[in-house]
mmCIF file of C-alpha atoms in Angstrom:
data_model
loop_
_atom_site.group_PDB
_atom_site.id
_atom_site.type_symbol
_atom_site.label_atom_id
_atom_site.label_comp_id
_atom_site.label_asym_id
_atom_site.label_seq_id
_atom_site.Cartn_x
_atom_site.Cartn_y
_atom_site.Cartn_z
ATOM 1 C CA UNK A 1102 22.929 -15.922 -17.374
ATOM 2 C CA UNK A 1103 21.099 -19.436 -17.331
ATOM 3 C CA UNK A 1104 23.446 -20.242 -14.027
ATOM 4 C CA UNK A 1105 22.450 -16.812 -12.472
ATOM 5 C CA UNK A 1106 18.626 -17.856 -13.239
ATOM 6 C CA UNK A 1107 18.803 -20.913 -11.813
ATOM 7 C CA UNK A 1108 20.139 -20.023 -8.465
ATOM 8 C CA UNK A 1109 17.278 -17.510 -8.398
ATOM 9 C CA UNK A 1110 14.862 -19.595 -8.682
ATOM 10 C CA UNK A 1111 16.624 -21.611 -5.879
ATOM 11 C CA UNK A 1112 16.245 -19.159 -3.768
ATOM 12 C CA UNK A 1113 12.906 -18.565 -4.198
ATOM 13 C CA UNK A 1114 11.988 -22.057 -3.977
ATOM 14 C CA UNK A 1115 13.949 -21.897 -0.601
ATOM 15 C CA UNK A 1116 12.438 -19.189 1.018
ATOM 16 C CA UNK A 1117 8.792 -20.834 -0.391
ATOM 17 C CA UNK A 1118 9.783 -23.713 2.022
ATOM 18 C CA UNK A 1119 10.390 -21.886 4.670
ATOM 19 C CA UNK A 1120 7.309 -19.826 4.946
ATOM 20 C CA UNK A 1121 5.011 -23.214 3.933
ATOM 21 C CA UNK A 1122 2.336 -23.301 1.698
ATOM 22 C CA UNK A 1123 0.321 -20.499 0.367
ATOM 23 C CA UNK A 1124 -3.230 -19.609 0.579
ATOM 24 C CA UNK A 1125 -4.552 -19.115 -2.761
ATOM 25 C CA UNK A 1126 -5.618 -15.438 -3.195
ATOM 26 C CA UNK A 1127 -9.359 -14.485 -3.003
ATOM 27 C CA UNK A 1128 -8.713 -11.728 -5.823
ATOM 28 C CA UNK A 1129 -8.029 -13.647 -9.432
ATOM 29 C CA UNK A 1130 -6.074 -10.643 -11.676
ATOM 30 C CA UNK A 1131 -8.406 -10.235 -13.671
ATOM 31 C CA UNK A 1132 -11.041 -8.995 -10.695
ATOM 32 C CA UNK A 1133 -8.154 -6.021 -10.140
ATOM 33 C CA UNK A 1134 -6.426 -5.805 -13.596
ATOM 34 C CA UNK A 1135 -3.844 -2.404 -13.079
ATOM 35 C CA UNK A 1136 -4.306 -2.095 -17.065
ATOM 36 C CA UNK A 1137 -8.269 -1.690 -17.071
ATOM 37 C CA UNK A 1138 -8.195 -0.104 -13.505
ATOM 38 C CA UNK A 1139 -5.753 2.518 -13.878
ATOM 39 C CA UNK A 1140 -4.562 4.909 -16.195
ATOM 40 C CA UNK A 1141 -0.853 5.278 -17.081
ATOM 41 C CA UNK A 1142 1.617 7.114 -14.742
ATOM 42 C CA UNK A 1143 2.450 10.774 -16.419
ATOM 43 C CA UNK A 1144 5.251 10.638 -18.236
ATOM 44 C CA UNK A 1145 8.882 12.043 -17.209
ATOM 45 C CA UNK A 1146 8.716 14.712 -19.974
ATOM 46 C CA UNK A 1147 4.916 15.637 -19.817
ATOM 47 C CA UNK A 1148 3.301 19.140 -17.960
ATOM 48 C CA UNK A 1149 2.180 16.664 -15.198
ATOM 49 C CA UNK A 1150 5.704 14.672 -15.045
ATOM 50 C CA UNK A 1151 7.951 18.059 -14.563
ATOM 51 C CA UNK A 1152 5.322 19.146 -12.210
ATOM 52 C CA UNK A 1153 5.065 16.678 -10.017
ATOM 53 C CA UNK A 1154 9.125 16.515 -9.656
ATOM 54 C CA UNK A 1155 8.954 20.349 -9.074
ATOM 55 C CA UNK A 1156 6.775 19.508 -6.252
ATOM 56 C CA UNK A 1157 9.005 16.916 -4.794
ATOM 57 C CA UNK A 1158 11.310 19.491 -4.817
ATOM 58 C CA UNK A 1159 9.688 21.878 -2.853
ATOM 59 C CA UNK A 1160 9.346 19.165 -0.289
ATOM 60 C CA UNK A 1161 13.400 18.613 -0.093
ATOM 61 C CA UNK A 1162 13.641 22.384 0.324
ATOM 62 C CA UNK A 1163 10.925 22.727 3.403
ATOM 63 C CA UNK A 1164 11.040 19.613 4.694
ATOM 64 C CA UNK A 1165 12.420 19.379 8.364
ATOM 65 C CA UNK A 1166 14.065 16.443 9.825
ATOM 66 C CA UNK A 1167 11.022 15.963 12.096
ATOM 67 C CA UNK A 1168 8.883 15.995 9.370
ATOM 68 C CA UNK A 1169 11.442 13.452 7.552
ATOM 69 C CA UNK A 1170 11.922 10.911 10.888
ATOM 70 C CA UNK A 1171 7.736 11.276 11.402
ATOM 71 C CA UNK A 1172 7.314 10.233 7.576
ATOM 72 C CA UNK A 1173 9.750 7.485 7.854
ATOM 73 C CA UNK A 1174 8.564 6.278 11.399
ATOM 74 C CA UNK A 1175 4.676 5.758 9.731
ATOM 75 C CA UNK A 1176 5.705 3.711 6.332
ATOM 76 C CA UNK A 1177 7.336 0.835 8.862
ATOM 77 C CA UNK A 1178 3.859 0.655 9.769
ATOM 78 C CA UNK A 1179 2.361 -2.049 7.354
ATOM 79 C CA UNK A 1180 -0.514 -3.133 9.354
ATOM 80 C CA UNK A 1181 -3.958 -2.354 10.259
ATOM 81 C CA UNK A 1182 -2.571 -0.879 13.537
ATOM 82 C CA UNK A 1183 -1.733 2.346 11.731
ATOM 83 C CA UNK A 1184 -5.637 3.307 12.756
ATOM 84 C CA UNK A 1185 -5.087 2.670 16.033
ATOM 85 C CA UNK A 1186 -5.276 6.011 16.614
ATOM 86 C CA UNK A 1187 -8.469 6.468 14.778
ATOM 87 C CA UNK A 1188 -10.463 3.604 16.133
ATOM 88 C CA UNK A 1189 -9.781 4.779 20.110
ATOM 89 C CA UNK A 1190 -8.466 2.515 23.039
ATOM 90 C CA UNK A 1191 -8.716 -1.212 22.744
ATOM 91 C CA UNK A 1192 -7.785 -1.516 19.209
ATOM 92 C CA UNK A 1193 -5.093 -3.702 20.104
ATOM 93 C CA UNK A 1194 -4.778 -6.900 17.844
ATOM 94 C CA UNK A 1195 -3.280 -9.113 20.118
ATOM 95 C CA UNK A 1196 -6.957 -8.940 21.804
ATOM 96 C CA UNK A 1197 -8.646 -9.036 18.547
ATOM 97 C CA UNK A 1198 -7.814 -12.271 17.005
ATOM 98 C CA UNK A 1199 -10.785 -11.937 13.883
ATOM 99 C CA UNK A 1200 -10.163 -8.313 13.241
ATOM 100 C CA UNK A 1201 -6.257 -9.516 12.716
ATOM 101 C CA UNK A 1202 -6.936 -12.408 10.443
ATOM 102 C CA UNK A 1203 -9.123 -10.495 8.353
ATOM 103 C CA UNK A 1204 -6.786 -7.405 7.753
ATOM 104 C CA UNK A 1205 -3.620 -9.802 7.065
ATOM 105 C CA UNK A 1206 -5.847 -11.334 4.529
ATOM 106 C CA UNK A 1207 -6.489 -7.836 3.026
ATOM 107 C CA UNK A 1208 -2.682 -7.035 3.354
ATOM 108 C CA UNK A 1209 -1.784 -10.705 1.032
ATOM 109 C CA UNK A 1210 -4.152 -9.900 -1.136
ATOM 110 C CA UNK A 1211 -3.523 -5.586 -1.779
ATOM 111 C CA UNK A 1212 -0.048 -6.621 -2.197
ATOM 112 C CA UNK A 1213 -0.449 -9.332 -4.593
ATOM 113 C CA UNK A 1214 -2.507 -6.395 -6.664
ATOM 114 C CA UNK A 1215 0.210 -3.916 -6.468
ATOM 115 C CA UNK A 1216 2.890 -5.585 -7.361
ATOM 116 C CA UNK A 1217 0.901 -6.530 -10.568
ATOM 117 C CA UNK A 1218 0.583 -2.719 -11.058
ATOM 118 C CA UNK A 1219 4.630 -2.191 -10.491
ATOM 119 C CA UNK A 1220 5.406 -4.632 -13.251
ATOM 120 C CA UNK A 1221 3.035 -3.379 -15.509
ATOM 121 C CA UNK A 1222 3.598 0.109 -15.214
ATOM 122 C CA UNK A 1223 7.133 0.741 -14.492
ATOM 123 C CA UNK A 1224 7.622 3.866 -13.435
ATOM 124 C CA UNK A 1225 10.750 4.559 -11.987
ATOM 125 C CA UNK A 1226 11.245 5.773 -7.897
ATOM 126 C CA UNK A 1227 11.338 9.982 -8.129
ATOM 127 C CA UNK A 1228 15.223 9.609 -6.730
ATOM 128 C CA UNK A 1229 16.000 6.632 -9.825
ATOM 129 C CA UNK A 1230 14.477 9.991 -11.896
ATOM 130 C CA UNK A 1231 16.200 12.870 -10.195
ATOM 131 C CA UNK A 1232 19.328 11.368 -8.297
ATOM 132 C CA UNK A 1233 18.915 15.378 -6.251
ATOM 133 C CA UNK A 1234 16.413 14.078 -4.197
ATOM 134 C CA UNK A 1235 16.711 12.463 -0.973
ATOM 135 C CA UNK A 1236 14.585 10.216 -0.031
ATOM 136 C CA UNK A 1237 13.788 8.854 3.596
ATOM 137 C CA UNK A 1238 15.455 5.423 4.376
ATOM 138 C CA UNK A 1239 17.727 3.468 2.830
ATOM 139 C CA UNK A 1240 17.139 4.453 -1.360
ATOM 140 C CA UNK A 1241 19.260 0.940 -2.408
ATOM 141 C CA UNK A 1242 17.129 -1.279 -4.561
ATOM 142 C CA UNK A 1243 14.344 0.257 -5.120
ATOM 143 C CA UNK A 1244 11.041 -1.761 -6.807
ATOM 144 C CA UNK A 1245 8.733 0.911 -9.069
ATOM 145 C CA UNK A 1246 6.983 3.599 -7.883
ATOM 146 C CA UNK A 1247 2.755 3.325 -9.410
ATOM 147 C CA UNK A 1248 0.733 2.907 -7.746
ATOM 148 C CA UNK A 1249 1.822 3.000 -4.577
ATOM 149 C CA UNK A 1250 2.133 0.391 -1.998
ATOM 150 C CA UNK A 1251 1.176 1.693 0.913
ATOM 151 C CA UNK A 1252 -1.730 3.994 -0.254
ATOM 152 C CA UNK A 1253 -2.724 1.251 -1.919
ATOM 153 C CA UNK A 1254 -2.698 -0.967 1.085
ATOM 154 C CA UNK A 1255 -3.808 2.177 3.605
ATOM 155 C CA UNK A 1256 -6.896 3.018 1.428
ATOM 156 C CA UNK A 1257 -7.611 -1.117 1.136
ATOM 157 C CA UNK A 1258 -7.790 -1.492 4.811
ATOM 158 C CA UNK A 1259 -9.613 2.065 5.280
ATOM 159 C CA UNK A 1260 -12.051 0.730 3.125
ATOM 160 C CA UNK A 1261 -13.394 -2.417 4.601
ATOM 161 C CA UNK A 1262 -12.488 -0.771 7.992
ATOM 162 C CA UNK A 1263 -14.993 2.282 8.073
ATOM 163 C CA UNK A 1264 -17.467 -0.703 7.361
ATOM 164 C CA UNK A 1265 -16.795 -2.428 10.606
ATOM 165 C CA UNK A 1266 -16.597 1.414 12.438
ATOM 166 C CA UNK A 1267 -19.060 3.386 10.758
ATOM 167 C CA UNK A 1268 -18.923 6.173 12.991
ATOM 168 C CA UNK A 1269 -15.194 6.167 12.720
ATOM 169 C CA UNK A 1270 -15.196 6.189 8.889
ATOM 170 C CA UNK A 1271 -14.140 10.298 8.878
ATOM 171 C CA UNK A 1272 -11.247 9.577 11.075
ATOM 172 C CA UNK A 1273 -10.262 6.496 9.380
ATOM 173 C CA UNK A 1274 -9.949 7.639 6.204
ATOM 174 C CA UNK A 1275 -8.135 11.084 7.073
ATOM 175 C CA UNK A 1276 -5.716 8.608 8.573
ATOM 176 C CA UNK A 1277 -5.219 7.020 5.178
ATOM 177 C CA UNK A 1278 -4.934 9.881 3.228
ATOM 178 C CA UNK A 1279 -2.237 11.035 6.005
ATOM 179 C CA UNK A 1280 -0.232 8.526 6.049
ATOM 180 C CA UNK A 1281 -0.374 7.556 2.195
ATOM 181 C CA UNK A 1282 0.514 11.297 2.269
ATOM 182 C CA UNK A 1283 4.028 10.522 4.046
ATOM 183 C CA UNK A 1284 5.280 9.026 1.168
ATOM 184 C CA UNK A 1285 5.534 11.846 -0.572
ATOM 185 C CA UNK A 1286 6.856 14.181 2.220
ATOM 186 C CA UNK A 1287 9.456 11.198 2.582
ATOM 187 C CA UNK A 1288 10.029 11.815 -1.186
ATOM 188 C CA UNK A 1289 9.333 7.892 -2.246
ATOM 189 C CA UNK A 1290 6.357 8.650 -4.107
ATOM 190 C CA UNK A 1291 4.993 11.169 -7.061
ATOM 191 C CA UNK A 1292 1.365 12.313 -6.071
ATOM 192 C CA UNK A 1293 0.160 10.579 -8.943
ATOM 193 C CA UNK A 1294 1.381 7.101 -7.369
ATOM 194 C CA UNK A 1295 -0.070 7.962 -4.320
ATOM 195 C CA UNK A 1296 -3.684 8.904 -5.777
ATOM 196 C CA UNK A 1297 -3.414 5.481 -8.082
ATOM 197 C CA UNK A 1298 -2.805 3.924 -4.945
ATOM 198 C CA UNK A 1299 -5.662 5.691 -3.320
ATOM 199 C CA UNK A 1300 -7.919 4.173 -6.721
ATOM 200 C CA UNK A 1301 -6.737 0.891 -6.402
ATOM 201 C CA UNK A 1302 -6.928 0.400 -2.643
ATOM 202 C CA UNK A 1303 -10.400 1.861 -2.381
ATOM 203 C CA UNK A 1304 -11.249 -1.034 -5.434
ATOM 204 C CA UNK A 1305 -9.538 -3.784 -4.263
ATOM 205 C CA UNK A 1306 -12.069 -3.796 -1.085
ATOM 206 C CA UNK A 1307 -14.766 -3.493 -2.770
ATOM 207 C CA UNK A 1308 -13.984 -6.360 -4.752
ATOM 208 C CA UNK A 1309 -12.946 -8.601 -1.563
ATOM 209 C CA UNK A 1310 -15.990 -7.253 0.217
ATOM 210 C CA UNK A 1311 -17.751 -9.033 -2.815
ATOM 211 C CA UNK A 1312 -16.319 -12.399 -2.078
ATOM 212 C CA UNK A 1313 -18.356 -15.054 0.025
ATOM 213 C CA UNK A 1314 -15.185 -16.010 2.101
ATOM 214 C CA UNK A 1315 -14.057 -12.692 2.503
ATOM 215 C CA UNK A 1316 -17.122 -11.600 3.800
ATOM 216 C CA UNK A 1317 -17.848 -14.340 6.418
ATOM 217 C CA UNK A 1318 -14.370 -13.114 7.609
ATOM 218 C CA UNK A 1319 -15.595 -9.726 7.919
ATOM 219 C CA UNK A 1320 -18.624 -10.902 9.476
ATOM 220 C CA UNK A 1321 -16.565 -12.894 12.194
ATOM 221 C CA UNK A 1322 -14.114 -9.515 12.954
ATOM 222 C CA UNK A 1323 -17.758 -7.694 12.826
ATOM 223 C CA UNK A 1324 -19.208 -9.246 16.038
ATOM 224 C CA UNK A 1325 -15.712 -9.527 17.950
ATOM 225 C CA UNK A 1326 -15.266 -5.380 17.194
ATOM 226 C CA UNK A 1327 -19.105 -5.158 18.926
ATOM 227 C CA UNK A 1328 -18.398 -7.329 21.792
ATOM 228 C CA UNK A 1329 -14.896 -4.971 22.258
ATOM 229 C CA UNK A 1330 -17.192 -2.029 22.200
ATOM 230 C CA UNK A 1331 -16.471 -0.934 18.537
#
């Protein structure tokens, strides 16, 4: 056990190396504590728990493989670029060098938050709960399941982003709820994880938005969107 441990740790330390050195996070865990910010997952056993496995259910039974490879095809998505769509031609990132930087920030710093919330809440993947499911992808190792990554980091993004687009806002956050929405068509998610997620995201930029760094970054992706015609 100790020997396992201790390569581990190697490895981590390894892979640390190789991506250099950190930036500290803006976000301290106590500004997004899952504990005080969320409530518990429903249980396996509870009204809520057997009804939101029925549901899943219902989504293995009417879900086509369209609907499946379209699910799929939007979670690889992990990027601001999922609004693309939303925010009209010329949201490209490769021509928006500010908007970029300040959305990876947001993606470092949502992630950071939710895998706080895994650990602490625990809830097993709907497929580790009912093995009948299938789930889109490869199901092999999965982390927890609440809140949800990627509403978490969809709503995050949606958040800060309907400030720089105002008169997008509508469009931008159907497109969250949409594809947060996938995960549960793709059967990784209970729609409990993917409303927490929804919660969290939507908090975590309103705290960032409250931080004097994060905010001079959002200023700086605020002028380039105007001079692009945003």
């Amino acid at each position: 056990m100790r020997k396992a441990m201790l390569l581990t740790l190697a490895a981590i330390a390894l892979v640390a190396a190789k991506e250099g050195p950190q930036q500290p996070l803006l976000l301290t865990p106590g500004d997004v504590d899952p504990s005080l910010l969320l409530p518990p997952p429903p249980a396996k056993d509870s009204a809520q728990g057997r009804s939101e496995l029925e549901q899943l259910h219902r989504v293995d039974q009417t879900r086509t493989t369209a609907d499946a490879d379209n699910a799929t095809a939007l979670g690889k998505i992990k990027d601001v670029s999922v609004f693309a769509a939303a925010m009209g031609p010329g949201f490209a990132l490769d021509r928006l060098p500010a908007t970029r930087a300040l959305f990876a920030a947001v993606r470092v710093e949502e992630k950071a938050a939710v895998t706080r919330g895994k650990a602490h809440f625990q809830r097993d993947r709907p497929w580790v709960s009912d093995a009948t499911l299938h789930p889109c992808g490869d199901p092999e190792n999965p982390d927890y399941s609440y809140p949800s990554g990627h509403a978490t980091m969809a709503f995050s993004m949606a958040s800060i982003l309907a400030r720089l687009a105002p008169a997008k806002a509508p469009a931008i956050m159907a497109r969250a709820a949409d594809y947060a929405e996938a995960r549960v068509v793709c059967e990784r998610h209970f729609p409990s994880d993917i409303i927490a997620g929804q919660s969290y995201g939507m908090i975590i930029g309103e705290r960032l938005m409250e931080t004097p760094e994060f905010r001079a970054r959002f200023d700086e992706a605020a002028k380039e969107l105007k001079a692009a015609g945003f």
